mmCIF file with all atom_site columns, C-alpha atoms in Angstrom:
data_model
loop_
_atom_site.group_PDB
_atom_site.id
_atom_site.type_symbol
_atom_site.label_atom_id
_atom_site.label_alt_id
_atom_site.label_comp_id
_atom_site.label_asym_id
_atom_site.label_entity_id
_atom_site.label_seq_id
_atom_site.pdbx_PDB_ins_code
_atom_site.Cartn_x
_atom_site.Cartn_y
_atom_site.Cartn_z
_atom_site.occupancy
_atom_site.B_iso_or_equiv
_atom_site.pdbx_formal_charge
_atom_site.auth_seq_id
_atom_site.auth_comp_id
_atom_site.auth_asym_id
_atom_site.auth_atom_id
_atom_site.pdbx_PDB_model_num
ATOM 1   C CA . UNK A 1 1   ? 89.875  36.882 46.938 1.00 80.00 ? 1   UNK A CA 1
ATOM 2   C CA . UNK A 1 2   ? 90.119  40.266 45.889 1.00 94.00 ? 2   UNK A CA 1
ATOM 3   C CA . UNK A 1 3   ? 93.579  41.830 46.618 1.00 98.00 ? 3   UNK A CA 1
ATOM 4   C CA . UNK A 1 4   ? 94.362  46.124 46.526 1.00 98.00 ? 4   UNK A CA 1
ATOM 5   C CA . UNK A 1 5   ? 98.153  46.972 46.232 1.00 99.00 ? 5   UNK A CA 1
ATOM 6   C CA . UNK A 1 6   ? 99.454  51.075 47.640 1.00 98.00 ? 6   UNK A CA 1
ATOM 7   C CA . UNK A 1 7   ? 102.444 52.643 48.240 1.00 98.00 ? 7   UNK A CA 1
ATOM 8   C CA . UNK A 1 8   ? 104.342 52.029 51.221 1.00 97.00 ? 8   UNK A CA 1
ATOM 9   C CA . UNK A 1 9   ? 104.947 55.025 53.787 1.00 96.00 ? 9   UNK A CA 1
ATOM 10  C CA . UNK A 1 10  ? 107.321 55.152 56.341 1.00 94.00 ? 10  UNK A CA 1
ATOM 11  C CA . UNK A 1 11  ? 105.014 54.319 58.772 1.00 97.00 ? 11  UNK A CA 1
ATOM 12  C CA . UNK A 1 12  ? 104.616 51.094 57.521 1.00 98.00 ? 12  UNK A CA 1
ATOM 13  C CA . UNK A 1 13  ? 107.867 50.346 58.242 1.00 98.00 ? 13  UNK A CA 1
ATOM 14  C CA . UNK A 1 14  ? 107.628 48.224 61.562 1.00 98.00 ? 14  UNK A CA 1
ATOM 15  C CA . UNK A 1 15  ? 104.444 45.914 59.959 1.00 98.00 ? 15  UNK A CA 1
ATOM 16  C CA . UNK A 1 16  ? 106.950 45.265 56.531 1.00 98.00 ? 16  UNK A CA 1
ATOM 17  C CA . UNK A 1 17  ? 110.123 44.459 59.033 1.00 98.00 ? 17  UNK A CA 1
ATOM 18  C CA . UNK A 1 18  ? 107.267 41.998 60.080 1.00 98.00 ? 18  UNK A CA 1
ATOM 19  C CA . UNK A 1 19  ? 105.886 40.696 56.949 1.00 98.00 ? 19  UNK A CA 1
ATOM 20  C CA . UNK A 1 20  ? 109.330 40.608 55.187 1.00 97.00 ? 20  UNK A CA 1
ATOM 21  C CA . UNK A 1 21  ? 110.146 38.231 58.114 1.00 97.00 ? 21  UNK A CA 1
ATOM 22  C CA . UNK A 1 22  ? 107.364 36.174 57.879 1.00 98.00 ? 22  UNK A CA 1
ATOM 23  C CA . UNK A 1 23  ? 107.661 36.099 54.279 1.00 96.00 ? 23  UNK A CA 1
ATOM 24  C CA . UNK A 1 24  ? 111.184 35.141 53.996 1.00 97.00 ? 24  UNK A CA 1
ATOM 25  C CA . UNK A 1 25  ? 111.138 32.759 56.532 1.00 97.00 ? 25  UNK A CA 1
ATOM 26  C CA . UNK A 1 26  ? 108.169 31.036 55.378 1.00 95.00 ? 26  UNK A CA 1
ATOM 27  C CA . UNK A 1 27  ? 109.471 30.825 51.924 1.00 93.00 ? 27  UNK A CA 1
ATOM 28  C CA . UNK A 1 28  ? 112.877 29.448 52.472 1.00 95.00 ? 28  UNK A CA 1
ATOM 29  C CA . UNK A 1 29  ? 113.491 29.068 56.709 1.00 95.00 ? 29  UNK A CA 1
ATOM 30  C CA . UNK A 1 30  ? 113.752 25.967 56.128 1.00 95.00 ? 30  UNK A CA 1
ATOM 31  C CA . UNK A 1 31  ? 117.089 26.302 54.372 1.00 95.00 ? 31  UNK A CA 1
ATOM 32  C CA . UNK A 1 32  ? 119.546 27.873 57.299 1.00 97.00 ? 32  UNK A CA 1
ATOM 33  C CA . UNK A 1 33  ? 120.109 27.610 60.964 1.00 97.00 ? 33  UNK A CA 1
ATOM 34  C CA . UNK A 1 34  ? 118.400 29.096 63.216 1.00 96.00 ? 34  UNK A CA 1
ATOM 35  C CA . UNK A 1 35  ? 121.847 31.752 64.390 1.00 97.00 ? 35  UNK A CA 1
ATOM 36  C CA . UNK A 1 36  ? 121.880 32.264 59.982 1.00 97.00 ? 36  UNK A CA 1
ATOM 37  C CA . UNK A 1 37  ? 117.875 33.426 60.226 1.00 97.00 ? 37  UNK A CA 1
ATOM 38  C CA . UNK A 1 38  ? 118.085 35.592 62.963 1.00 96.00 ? 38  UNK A CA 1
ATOM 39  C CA . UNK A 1 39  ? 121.566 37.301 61.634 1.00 96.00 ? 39  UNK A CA 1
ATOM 40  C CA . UNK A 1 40  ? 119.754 37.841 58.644 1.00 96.00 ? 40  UNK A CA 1
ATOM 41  C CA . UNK A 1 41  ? 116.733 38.928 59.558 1.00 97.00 ? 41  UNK A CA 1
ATOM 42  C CA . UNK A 1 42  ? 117.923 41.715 61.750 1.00 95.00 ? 42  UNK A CA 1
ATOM 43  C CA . UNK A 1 43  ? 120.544 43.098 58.905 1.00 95.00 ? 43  UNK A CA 1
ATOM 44  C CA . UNK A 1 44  ? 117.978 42.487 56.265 1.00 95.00 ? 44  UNK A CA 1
ATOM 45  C CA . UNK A 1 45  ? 114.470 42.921 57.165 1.00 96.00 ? 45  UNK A CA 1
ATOM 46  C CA . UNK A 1 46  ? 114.641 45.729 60.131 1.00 97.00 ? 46  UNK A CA 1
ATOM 47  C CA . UNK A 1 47  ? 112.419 48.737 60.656 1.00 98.00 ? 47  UNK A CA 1
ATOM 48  C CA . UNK A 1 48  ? 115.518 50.741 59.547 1.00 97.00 ? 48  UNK A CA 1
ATOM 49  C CA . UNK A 1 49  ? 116.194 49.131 56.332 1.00 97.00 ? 49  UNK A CA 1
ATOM 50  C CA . UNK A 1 50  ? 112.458 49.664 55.218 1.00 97.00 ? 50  UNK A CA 1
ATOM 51  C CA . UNK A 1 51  ? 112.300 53.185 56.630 1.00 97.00 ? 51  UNK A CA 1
ATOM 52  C CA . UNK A 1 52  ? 115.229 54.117 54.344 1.00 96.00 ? 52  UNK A CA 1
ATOM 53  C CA . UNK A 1 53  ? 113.295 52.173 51.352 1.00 96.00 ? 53  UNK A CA 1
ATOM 54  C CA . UNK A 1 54  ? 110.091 53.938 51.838 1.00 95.00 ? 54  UNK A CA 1
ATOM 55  C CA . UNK A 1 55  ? 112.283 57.754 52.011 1.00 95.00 ? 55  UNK A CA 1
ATOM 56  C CA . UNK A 1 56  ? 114.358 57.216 49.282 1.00 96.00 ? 56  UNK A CA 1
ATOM 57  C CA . UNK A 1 57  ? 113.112 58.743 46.035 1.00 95.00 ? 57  UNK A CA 1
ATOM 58  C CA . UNK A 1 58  ? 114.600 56.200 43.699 1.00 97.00 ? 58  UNK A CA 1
ATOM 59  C CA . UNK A 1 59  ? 113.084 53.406 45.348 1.00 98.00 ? 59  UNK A CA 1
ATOM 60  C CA . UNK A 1 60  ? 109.687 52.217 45.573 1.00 98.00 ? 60  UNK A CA 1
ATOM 61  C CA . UNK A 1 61  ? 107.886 50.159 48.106 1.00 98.00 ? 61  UNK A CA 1
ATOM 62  C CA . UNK A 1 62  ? 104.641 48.636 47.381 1.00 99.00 ? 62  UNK A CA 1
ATOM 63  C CA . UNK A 1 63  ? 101.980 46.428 50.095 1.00 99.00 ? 63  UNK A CA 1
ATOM 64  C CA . UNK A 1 64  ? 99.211  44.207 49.181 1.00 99.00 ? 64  UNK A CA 1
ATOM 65  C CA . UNK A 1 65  ? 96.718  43.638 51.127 1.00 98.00 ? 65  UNK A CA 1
ATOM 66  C CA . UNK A 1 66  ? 93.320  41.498 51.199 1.00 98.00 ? 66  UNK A CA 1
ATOM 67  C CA . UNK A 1 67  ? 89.904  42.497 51.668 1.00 97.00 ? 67  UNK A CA 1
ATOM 68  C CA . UNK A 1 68  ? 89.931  42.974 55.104 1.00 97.00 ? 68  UNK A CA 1
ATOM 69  C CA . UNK A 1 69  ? 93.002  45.213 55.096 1.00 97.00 ? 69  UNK A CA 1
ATOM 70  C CA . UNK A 1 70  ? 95.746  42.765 56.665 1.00 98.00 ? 70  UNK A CA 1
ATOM 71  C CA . UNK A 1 71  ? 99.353  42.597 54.530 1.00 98.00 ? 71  UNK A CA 1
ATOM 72  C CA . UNK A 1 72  ? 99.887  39.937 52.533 1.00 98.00 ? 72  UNK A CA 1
ATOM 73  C CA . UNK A 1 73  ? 102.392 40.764 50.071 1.00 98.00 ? 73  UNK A CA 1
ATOM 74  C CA . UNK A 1 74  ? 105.023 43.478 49.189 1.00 98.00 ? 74  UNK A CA 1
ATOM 75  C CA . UNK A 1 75  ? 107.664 44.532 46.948 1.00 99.00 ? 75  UNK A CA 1
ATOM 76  C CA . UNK A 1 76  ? 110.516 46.288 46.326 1.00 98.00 ? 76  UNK A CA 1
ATOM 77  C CA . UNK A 1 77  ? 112.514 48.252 43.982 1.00 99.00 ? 77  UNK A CA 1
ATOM 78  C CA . UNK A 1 78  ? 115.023 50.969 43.370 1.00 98.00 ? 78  UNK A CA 1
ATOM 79  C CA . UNK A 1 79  ? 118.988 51.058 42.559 1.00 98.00 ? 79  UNK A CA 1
ATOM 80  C CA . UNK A 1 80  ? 120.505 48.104 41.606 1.00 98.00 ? 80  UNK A CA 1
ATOM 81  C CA . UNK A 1 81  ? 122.636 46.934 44.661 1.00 97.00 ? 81  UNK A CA 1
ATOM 82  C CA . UNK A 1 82  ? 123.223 43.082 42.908 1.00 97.00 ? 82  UNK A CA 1
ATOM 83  C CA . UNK A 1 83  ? 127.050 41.989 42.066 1.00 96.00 ? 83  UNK A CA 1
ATOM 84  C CA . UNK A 1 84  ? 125.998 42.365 38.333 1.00 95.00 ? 84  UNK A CA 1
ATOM 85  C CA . UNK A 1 85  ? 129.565 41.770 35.727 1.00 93.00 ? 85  UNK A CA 1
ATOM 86  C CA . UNK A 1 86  ? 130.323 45.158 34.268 1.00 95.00 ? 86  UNK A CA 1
ATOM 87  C CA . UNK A 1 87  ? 127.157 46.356 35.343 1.00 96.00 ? 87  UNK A CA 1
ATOM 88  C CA . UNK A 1 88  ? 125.904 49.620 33.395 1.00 97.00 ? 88  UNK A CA 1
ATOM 89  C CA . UNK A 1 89  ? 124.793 52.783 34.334 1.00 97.00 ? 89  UNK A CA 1
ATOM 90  C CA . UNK A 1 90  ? 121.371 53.796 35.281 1.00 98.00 ? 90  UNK A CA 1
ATOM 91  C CA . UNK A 1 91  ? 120.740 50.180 36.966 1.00 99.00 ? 91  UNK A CA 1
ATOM 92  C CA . UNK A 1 92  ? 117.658 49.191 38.307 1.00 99.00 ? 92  UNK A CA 1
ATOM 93  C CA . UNK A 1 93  ? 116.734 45.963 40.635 1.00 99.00 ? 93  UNK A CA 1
ATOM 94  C CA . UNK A 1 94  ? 113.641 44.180 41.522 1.00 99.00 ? 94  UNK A CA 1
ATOM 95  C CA . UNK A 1 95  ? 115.043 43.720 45.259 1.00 98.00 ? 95  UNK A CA 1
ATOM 96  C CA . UNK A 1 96  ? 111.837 41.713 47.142 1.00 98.00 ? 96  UNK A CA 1
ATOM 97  C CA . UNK A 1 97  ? 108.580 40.268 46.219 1.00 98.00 ? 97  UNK A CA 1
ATOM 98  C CA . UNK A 1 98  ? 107.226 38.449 48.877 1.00 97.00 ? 98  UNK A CA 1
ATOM 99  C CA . UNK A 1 99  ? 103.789 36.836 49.337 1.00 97.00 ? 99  UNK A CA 1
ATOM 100 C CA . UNK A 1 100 ? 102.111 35.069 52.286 1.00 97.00 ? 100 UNK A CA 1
ATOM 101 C CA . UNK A 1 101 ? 101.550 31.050 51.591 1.00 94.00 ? 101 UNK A CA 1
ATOM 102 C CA . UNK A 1 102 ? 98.041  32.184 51.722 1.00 95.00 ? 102 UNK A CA 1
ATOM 103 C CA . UNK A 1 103 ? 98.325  34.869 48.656 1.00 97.00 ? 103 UNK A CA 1
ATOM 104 C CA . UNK A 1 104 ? 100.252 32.615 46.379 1.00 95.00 ? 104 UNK A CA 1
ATOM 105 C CA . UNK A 1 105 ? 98.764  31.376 43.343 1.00 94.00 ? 105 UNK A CA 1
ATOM 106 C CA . UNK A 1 106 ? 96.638  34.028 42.936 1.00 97.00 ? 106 UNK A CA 1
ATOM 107 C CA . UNK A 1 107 ? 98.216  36.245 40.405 1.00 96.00 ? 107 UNK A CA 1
ATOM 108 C CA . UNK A 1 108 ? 98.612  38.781 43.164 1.00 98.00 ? 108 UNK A CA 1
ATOM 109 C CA . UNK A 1 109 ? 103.039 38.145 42.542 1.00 97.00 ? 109 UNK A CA 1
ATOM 110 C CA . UNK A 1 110 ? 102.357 38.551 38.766 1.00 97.00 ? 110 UNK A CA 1
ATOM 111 C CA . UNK A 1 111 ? 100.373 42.136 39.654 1.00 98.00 ? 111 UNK A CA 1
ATOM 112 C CA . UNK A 1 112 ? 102.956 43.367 42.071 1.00 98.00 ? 112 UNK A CA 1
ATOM 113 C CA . UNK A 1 113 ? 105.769 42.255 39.789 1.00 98.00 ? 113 UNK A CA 1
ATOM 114 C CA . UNK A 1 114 ? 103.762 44.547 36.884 1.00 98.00 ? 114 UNK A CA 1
ATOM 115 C CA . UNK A 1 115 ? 103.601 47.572 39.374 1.00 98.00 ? 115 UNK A CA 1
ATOM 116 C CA . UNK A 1 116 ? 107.319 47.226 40.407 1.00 98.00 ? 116 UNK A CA 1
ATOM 117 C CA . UNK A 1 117 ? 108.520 46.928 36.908 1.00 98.00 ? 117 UNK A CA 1
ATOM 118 C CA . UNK A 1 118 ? 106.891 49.811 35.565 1.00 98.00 ? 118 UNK A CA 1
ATOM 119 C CA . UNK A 1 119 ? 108.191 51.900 38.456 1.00 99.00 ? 119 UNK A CA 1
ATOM 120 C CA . UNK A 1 120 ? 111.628 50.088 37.296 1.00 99.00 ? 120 UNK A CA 1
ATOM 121 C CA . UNK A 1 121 ? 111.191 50.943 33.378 1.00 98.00 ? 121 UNK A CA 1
ATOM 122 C CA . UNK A 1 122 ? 110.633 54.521 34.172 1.00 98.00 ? 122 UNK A CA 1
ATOM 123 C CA . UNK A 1 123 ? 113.523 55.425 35.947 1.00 98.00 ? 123 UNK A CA 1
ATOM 124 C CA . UNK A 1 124 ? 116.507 53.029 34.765 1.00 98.00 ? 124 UNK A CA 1
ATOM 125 C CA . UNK A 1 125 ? 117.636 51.869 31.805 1.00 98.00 ? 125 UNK A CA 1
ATOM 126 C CA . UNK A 1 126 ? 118.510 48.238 32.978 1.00 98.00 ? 126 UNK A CA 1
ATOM 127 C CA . UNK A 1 127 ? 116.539 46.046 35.284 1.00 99.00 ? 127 UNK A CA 1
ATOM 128 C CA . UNK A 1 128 ? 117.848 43.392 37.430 1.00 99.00 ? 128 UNK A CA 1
ATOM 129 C CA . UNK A 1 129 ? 116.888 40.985 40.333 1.00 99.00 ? 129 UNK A CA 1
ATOM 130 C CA . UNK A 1 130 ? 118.499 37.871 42.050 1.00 98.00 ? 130 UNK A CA 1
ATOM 131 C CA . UNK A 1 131 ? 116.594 34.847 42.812 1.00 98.00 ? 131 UNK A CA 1
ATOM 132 C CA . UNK A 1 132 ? 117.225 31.454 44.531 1.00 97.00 ? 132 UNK A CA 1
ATOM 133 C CA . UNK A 1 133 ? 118.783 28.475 42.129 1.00 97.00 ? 133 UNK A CA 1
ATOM 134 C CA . UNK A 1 134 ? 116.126 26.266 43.220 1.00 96.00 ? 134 UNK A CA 1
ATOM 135 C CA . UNK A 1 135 ? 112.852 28.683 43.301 1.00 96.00 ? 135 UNK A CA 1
ATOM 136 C CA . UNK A 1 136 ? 111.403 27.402 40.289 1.00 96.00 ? 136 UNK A CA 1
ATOM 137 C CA . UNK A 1 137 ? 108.026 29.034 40.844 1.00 94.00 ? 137 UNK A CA 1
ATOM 138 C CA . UNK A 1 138 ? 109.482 32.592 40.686 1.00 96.00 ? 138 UNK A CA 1
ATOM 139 C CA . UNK A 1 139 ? 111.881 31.829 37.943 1.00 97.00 ? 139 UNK A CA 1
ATOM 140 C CA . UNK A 1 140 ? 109.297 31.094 35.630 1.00 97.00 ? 140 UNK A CA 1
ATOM 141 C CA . UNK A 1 141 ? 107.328 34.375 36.544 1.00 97.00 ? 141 UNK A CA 1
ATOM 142 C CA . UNK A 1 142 ? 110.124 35.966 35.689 1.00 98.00 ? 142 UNK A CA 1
ATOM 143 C CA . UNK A 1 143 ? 111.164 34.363 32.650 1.00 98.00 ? 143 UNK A CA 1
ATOM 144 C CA . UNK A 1 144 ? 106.660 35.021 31.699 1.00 97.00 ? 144 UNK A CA 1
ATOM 145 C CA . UNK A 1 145 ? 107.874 38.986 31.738 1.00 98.00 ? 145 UNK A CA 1
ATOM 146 C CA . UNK A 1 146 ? 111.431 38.631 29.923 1.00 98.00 ? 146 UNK A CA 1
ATOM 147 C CA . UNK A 1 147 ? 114.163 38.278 32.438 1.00 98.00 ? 147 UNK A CA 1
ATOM 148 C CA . UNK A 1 148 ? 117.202 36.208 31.438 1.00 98.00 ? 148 UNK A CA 1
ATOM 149 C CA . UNK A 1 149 ? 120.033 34.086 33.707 1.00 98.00 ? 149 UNK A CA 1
ATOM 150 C CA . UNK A 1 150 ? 123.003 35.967 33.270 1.00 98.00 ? 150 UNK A CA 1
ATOM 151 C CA . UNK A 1 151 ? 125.324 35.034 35.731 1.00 96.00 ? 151 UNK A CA 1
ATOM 152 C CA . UNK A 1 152 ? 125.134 32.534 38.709 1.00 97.00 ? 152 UNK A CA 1
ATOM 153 C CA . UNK A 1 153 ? 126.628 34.131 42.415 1.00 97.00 ? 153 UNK A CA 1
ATOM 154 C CA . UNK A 1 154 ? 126.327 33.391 45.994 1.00 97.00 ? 154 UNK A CA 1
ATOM 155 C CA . UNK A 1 155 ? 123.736 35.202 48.611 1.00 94.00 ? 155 UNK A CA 1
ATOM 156 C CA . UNK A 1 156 ? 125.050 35.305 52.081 1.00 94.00 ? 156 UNK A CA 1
ATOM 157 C CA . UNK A 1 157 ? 122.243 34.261 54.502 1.00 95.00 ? 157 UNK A CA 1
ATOM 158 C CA . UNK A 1 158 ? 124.187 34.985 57.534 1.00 94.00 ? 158 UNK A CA 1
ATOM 159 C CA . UNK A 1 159 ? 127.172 32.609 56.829 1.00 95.00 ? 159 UNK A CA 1
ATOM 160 C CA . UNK A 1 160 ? 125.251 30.675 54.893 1.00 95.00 ? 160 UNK A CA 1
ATOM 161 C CA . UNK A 1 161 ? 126.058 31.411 51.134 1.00 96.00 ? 161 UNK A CA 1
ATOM 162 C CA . UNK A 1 162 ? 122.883 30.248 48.648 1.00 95.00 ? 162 UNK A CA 1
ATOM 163 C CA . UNK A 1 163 ? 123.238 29.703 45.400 1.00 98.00 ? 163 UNK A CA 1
ATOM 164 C CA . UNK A 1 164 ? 121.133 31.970 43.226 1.00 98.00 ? 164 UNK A CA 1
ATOM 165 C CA . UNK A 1 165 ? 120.563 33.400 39.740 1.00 98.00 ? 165 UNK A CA 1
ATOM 166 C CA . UNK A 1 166 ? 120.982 36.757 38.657 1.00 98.00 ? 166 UNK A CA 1
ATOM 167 C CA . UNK A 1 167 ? 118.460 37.680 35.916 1.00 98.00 ? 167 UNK A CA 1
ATOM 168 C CA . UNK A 1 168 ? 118.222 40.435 33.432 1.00 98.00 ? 168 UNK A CA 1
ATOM 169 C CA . UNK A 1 169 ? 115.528 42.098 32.342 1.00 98.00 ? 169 UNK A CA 1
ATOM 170 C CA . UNK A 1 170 ? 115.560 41.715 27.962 1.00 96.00 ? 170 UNK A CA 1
ATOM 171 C CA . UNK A 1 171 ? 113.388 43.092 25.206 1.00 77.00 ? 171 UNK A CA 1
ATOM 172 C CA . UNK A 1 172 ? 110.778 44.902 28.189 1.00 63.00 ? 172 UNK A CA 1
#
């Protein structure tokens, strides 16, 4: 399947509130109560928040979509927002990459994750991201392109704190 990846507008906003729902909750639902989902998909994953994503010029917003045009993917990236020790100036984060169960596995993460980092490398000097303790999948992508565990913190999901990894971006 042949996948093209563009820039996010703010008009896309309402179909990535969507897809970052569907994404998230595909991908790790599973994992909180139902009153935890829904807290944290409204603060998280509304129209707003992706609006203000797809305005802001330090951040970059990028959708994937298959062959017939429907979203299956996105990403994205700007100032690093992540409870980083001592962080330095001029931070940068990897904040989402999200794929539909039917776009996994076909490098179409490894592509976006290219495209978001090179947005990254050319406008901060350090490059972050957070992901869950137990993803192992997306830890090793990540660990393929040279981010390092630096520190271990909690995620609130609602009330629900998960455990995750916060990764540093070394030598790229």
């Amino acid at each position: 399947m042949r996948f093209t990846i563009r820039d996010a507008i703010a008009e896309d906003a309402q179909m990535l509130s969507a897809l970052g729902a569907e994404t998230f909750t595909a991908t790790f639902g599973h994992l909180y109560s139902r009153e935890n989902l829904d807290k944290f998909l409204r603060k998280g994953h509304s129209v707003e928040v992706y609006r203000a994503a797809a305005h802001d010029p330090r951040s970059g917003v990028w959708i994937a979509e298959d062959e017939a045009g429907k979203p299956v993917g996105y990403a994205v990236a700007g100032p690093c927002t992540l409870p980083v020790p001592d962080m330095p100036p001029n931070s940068g984060e990897l904040a989402r990459l999200y794929l539909l169960n039917e776009a996994k596995g076909t490098g179409l993460g490894a592509r976006l994750l290219e495209i978001t980092l090179g947005f990254l490398r050319d406008r901060f000097d350090h490059i972050y991201l957070s992901v869950y303790r137990d993803n192992t999948v997306a830890q090793r992508l990540y660990e393929r392109y040279g981010f390092v565990k630096i520190h271990d913190y909690f995620y609130m999901v609602g009330d629900h704190a998960d455990p995750e990894w916060l990764m540093e971006l070394r030598g790229g």
